[in-house]
Short mmCIF file of C-alpha atoms and ligand atoms in Angstrom, two decimals:
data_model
loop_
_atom_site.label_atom_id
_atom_site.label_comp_id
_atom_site.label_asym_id
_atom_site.label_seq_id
_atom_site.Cartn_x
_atom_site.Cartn_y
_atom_site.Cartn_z
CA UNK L 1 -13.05 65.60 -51.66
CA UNK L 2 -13.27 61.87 -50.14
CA UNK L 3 -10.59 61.22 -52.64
CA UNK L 4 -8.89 63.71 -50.68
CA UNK L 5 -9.11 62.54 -47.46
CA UNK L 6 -8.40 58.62 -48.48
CA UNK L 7 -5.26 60.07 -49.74
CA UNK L 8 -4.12 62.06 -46.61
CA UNK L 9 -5.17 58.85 -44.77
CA UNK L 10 -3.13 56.51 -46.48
CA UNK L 11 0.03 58.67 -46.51
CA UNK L 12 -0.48 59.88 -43.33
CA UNK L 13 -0.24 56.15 -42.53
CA UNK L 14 3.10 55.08 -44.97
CA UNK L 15 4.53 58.15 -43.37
CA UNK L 16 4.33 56.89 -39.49
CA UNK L 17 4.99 53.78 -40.29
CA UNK L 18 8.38 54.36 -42.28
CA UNK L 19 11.17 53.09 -40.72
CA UNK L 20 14.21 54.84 -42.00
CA UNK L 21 15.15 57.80 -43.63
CA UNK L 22 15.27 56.40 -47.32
CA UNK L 23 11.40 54.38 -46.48
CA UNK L 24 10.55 57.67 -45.79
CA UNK L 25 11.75 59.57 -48.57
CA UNK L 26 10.53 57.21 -50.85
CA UNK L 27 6.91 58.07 -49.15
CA UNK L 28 7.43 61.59 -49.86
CA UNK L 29 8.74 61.02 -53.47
CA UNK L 30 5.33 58.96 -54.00
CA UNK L 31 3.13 62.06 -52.40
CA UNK L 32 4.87 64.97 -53.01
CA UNK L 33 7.52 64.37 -55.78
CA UNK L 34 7.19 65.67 -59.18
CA UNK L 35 5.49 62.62 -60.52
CA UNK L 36 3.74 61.92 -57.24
CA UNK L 37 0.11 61.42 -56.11
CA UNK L 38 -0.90 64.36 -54.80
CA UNK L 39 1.28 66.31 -57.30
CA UNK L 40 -0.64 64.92 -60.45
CA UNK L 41 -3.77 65.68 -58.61
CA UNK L 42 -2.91 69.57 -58.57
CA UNK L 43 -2.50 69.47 -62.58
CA UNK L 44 -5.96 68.53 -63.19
CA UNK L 45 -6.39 71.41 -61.30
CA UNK L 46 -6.20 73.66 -65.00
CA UNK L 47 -9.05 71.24 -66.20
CA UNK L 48 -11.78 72.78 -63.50
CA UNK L 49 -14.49 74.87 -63.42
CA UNK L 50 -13.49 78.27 -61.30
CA UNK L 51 -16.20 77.02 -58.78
CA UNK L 52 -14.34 73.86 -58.42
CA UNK L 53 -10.86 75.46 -58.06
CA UNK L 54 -11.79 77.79 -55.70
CA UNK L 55 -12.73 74.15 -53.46
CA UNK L 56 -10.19 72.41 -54.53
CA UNK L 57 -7.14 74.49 -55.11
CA UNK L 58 -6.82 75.68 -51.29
CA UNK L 59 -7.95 71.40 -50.19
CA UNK L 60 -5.12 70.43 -52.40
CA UNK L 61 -2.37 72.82 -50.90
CA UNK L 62 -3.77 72.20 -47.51
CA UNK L 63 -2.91 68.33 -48.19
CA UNK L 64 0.04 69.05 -49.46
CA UNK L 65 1.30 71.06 -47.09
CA UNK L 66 -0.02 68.69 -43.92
CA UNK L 67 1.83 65.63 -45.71
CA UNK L 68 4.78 68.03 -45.77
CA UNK L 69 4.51 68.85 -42.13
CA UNK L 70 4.12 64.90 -41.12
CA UNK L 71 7.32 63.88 -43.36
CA UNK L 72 9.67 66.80 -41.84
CA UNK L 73 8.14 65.37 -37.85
CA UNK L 74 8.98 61.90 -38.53
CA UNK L 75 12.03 63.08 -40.16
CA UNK L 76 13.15 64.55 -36.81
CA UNK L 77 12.05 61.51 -35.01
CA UNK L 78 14.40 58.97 -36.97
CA UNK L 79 17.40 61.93 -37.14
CA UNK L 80 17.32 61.17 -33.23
CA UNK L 81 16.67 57.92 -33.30
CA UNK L 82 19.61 57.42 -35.53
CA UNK L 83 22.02 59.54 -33.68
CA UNK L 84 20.60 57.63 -30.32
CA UNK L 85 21.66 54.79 -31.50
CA UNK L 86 25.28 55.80 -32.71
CA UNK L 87 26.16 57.28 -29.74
CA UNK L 88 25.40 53.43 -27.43
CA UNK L 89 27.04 51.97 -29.89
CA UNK L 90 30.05 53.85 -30.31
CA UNK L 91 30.91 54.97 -26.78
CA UNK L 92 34.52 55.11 -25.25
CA UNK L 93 34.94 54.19 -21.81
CA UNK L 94 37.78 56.84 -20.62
CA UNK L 95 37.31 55.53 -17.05
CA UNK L 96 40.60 54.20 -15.51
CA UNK L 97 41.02 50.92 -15.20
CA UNK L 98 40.50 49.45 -11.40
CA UNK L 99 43.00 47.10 -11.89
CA UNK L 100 45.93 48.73 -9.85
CA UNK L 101 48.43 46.57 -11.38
CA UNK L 102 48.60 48.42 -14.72
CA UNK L 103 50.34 51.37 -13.37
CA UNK L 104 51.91 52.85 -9.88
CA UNK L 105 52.88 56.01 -8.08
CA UNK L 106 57.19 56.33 -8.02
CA UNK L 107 58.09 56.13 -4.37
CA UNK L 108 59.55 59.65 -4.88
CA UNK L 109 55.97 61.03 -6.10
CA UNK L 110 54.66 59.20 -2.79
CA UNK L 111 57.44 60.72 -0.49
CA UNK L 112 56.15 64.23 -2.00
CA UNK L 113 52.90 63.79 -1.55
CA UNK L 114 53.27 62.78 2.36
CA UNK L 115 55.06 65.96 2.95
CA UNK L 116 53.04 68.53 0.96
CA UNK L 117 50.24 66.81 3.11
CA UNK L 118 51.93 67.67 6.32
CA UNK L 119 53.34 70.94 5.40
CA UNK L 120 49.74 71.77 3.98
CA UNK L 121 48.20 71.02 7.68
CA UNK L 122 50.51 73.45 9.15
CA UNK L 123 49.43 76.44 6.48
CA UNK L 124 51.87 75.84 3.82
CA UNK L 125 51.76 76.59 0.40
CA UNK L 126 53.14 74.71 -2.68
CA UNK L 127 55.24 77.11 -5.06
CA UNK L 128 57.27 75.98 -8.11
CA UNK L 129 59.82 77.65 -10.50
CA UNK L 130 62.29 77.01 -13.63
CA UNK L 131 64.55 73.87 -13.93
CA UNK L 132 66.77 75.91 -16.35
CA UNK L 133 67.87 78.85 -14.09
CA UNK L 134 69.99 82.20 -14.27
CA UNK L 135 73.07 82.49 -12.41
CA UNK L 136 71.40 85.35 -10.47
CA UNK L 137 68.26 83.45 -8.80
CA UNK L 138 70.52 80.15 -7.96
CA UNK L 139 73.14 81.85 -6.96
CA UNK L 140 73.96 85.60 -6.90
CA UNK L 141 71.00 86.76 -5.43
CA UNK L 142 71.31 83.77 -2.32
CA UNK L 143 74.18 85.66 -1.43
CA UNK L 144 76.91 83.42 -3.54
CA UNK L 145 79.18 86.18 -4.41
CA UNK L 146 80.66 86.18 -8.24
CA UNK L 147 84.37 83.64 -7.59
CA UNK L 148 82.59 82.68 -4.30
CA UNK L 149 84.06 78.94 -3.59
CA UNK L 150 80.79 77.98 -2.47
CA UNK L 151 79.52 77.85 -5.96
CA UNK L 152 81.95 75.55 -7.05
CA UNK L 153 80.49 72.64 -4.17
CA UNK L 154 77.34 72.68 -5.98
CA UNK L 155 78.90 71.00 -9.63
CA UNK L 156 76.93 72.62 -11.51
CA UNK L 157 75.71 71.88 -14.85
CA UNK L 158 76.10 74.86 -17.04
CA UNK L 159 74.04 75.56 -20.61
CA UNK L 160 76.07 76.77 -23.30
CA UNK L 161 76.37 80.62 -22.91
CA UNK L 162 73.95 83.21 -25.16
CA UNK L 163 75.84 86.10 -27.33
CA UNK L 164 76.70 88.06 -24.36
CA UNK L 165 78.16 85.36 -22.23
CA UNK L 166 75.62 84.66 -19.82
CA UNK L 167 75.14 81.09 -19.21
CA UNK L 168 72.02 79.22 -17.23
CA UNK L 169 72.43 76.42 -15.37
CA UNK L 170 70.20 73.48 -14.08
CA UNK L 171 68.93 74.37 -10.82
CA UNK L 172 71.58 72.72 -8.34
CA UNK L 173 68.83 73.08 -5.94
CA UNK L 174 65.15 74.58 -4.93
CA UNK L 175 66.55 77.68 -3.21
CA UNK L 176 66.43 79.89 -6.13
CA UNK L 177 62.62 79.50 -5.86
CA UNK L 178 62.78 81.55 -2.34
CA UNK L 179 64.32 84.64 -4.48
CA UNK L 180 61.16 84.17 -6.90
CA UNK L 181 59.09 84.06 -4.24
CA UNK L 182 60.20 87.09 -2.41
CA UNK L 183 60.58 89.02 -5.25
CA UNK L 184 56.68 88.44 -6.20
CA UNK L 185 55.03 87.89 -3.13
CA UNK L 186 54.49 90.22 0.49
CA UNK L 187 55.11 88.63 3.72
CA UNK L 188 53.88 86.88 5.39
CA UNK L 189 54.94 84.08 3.56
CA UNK L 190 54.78 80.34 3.84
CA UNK L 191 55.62 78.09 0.99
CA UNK L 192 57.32 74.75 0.20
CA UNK L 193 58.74 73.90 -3.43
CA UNK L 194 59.45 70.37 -4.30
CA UNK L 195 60.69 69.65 -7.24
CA UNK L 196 63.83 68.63 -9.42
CA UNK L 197 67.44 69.79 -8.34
CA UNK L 198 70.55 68.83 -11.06
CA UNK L 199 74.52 68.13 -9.63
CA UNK L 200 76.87 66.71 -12.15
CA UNK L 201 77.67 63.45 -9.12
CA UNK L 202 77.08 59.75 -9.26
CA UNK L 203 76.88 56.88 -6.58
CA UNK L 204 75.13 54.95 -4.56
CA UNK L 205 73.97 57.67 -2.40
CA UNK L 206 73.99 60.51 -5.28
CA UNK L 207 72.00 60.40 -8.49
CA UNK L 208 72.60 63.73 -11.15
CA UNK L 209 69.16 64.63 -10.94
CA UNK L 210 67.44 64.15 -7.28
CA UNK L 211 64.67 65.76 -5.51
CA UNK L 212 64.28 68.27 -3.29
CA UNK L 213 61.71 70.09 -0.95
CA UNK L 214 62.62 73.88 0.02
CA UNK L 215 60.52 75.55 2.80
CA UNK L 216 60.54 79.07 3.36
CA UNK L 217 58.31 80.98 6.03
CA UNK L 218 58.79 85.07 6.10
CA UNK L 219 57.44 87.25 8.44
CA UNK L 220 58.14 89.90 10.93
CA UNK L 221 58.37 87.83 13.98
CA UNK L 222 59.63 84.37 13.09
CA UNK L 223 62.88 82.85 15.40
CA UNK L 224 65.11 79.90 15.13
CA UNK L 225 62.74 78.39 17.66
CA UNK L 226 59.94 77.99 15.21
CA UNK L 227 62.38 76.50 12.66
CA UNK L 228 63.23 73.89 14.60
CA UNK L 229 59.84 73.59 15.99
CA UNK L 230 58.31 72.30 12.39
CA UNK L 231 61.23 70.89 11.40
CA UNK L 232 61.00 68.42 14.23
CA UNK L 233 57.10 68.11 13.41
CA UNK L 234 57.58 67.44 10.07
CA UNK L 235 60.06 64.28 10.81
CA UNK L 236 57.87 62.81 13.41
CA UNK L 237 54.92 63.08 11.21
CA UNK L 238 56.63 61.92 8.33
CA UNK L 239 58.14 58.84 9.98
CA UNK L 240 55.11 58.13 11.34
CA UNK L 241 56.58 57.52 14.70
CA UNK L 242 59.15 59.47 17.68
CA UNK L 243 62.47 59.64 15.83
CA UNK L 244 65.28 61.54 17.38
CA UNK L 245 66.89 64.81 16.01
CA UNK L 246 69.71 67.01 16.20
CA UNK L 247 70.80 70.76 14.97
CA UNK L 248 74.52 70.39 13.97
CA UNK L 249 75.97 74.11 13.03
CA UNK L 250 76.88 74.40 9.03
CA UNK L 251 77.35 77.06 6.66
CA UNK L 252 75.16 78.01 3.93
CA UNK L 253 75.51 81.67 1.72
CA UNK L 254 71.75 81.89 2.41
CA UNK L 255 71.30 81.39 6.03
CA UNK L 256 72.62 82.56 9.04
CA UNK L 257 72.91 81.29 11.65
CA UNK L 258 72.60 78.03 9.64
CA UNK L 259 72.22 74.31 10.78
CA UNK L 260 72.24 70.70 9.23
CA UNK L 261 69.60 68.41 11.18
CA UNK L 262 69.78 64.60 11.80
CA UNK L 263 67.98 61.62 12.83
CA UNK L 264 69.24 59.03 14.74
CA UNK L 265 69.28 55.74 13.15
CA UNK L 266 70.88 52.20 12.96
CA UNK L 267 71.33 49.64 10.07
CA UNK L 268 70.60 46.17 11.12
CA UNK L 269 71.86 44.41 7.88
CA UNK L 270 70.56 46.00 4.86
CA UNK L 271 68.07 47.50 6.34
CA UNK L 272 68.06 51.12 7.83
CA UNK L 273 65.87 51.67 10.93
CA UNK L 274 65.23 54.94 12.19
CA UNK L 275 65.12 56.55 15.58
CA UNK L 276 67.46 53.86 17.49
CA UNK L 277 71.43 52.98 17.23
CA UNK L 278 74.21 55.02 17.77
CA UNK L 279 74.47 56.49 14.07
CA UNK L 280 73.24 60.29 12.44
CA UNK L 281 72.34 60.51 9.01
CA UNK L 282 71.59 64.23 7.72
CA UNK L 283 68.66 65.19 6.48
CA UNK L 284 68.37 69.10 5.66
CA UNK L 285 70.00 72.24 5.66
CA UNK L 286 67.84 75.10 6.95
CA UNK L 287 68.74 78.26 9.17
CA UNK L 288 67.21 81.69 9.45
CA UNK L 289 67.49 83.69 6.10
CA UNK L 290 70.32 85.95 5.69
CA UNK L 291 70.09 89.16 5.89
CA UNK L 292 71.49 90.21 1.88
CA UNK L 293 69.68 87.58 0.91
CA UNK L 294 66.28 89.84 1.69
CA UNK L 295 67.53 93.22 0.98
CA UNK L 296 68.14 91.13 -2.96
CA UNK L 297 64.68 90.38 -2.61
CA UNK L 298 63.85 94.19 -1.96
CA UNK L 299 62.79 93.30 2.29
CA UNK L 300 63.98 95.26 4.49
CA UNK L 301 65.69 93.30 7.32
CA UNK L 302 64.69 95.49 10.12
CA UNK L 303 61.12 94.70 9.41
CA UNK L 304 61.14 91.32 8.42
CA UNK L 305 62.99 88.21 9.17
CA UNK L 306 62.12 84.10 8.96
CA UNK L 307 63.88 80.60 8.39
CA UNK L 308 64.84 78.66 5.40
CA UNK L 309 65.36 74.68 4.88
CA UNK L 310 65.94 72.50 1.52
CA UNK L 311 65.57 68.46 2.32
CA UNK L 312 66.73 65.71 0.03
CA UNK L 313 63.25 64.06 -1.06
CA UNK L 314 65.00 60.61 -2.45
CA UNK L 315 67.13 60.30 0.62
CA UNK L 316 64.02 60.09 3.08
CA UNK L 317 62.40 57.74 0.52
CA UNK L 318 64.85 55.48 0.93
CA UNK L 319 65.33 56.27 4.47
CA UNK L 320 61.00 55.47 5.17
CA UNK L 321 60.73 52.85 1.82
CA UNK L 322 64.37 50.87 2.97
CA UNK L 323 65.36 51.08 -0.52
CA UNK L 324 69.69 50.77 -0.65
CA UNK L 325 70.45 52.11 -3.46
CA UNK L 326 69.74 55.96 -4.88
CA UNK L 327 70.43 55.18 -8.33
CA UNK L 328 67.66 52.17 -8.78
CA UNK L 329 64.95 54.72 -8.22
CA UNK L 330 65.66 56.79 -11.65
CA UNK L 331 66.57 53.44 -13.63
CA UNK L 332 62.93 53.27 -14.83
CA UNK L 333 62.92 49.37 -14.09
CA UNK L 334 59.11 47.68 -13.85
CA UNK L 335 59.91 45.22 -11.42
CA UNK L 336 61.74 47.89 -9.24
CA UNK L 337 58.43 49.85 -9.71
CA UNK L 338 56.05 47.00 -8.90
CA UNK L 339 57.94 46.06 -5.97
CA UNK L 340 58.94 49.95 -4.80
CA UNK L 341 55.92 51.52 -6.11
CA UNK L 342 52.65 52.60 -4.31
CA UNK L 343 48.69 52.72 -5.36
CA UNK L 344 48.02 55.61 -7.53
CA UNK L 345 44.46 55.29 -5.73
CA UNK L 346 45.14 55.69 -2.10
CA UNK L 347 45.86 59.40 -1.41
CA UNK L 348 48.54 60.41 1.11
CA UNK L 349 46.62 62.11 4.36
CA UNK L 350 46.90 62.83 7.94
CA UNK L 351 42.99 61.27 8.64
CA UNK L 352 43.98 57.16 7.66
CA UNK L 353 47.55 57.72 7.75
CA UNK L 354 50.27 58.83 5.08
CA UNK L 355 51.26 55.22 3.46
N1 LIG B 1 69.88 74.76 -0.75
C1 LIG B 1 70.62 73.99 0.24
C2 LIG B 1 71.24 72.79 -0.45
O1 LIG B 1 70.79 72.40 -1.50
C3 LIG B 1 69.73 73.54 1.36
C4 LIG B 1 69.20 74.66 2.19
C5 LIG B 1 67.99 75.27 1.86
C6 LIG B 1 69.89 75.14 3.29
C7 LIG B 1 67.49 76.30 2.62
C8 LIG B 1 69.42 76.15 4.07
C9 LIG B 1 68.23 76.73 3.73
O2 LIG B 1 72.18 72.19 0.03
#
């Protein structure tokens, strides 16, 4: 029986100390394996008297079992320790990198940012739709009859027609996502939609694809007053100082009565300053939505009424950044971007100011 116990001891002891998974294999193979210690001990087992098998016999399973339990424990521990140790030395650092250099926010991202931030503060939403759109949300149902001549002022790009004729076009603008809304949503309503707008036109003041921002605000009581209201908010809060405006009568399909607004401005040079000099530059459309245009959207214009606008995003970048020429800003130039661009870190808000 001492035998017994020097040999639990000593394995006991090769087991703790092994320091890998093969050290301690090789332990158990010298224990436990077929041609190990405490293996040969059990075959002298059939040499015994009964009286000493009944001793022995359970001693020897009891050993063999304990050693069993210690190698499977300190298997566990180096398992960890192994996968402990793979996991500092292998780690990724996904963090981005502080250095604001590497990358920056377009100046047209920016612009959109500052006004979903001020829209936001007075309780609008932000909605989005489809650049590729049917003929019947950009057009038909804004009240562009079929032929109408208005529809040919928007040069539109067209898709290549399906089997029955019906062609999509790129959005020409952001309207088509007050139909959607309408059509999916119960007043009261409140929502702006930036995004992409397509018009087959190119110069130094028109790019093929531009931005826009489309407001819409539904409800039963909403007047011309309140359009012009936020509208003249919006501009102050956006130019960050008192800038001038004025409501010049226009037509739209989708509005009426309908307005363009502009600032007041002056260019000193190349540069464009806003709120002084003698010159207007438009802005926005906007008016109060017409009439057809919610009976398409299944509202009933007894019961509800509201305004409309859609403002070109680029333009009051480069009205706000000073940039002179539209076309730069979708060239995809670095140095335009490193000189144009902004911080992706610093957010856009009303608390520390927009930019
Ligand atoms: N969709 C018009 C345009 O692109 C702008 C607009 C929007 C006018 C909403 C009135 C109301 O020119």
């Amino acid at each position: 029986m001492s035998d017994l116990t020097a040999l639990k001891t000593k394995y006991a002891e090769q087991i703790d100390s092994a320091d890998s998974l093969q050290a301690l294999d090789d332990v158990r193979v010298a224990a436990l394996g077929k041609k190990g210690e405490v293996s040969l001990q059990m075959r002298t087992l059939g040499q015994m008297s009964p009286e000493e098998k009944k001793v022995m016999g359970p001693a020897l399973n009891g050993l063999k079992n304990e050693l069993a339990d210690l190698v499977e424990a300190r298997k566990s521990v180096l398992e960890a320790d192994a996968l402990n140790a793979a996991l500092a030395s292998e780690t990724l650092d996904m963090s981005l990198p502080v250095d604001a250099s590497v990358g920056s926010l377009h100046p047209v991202m920016q612009v959109m940012e500052e006004m979903a931030v001020i829209f936001a503060d007075m309780g609008f939403a932000v909605a989005e739709g489809p650049d590729i759109e049917d003929d019947f949300h950009n057009f038909t149902a804004l009240n562009f009859p079929p032929g109408h001549p208005a529809r040919d002022m928007h040069d539109t790009f067209f898709l290549k027609p399906d089997a029955d004729g019906n062609k999509m076009v790129l959005r020409t603008h952001t309207s088509p996502v007050q139909i959607r809304t309408m059509m999916s949503q119960k007043p009261p309503i409140r929502i702006i939609v930036p995004g992409r707008t397509y018009r087959c036109d190119s110069d130094q003041t028109h790019t093929p694809m531009f931005h826009q921002v489309e407001g819409l605000v539904i409800d039963k009581t909403t007047h011309m007053g309140h359009l012009k209201g936020c509208l003249m908010d919006f501009v102050s809060a956006f130019f960050e100082t008192d800038v001038e405006t004025r409501f010049r009568p226009h037509h739209f399909p989708f509005t009426e009565p309908s307005a363009e607004m502009d600032v007041r401005y002056e260019r000193v040079g190349d540069e464009i300053r806003i709120g002084q000099g003698d010159n207007w530059m438009e802005i926005l459309g906007c008016g109060m939505v017409h009439p057809n245009v919610l009976v398409n959207c299944g509202l009933d214009p007894d019961e509800y009424q509201g305004f409309a606008f859609g403002m070109g995003v680029d333009r009051l970048a480069m009205l706000k950044y000073g940039m002179p020429d539209l076309r730069d800003m979708f060239a995809a130039d670095g140095r335009w971007l490193s000189h144009y661009g902004f911080s992706p870190l610093l957010q856009a808000n009303l608390a520390t100011g927009l930019s």
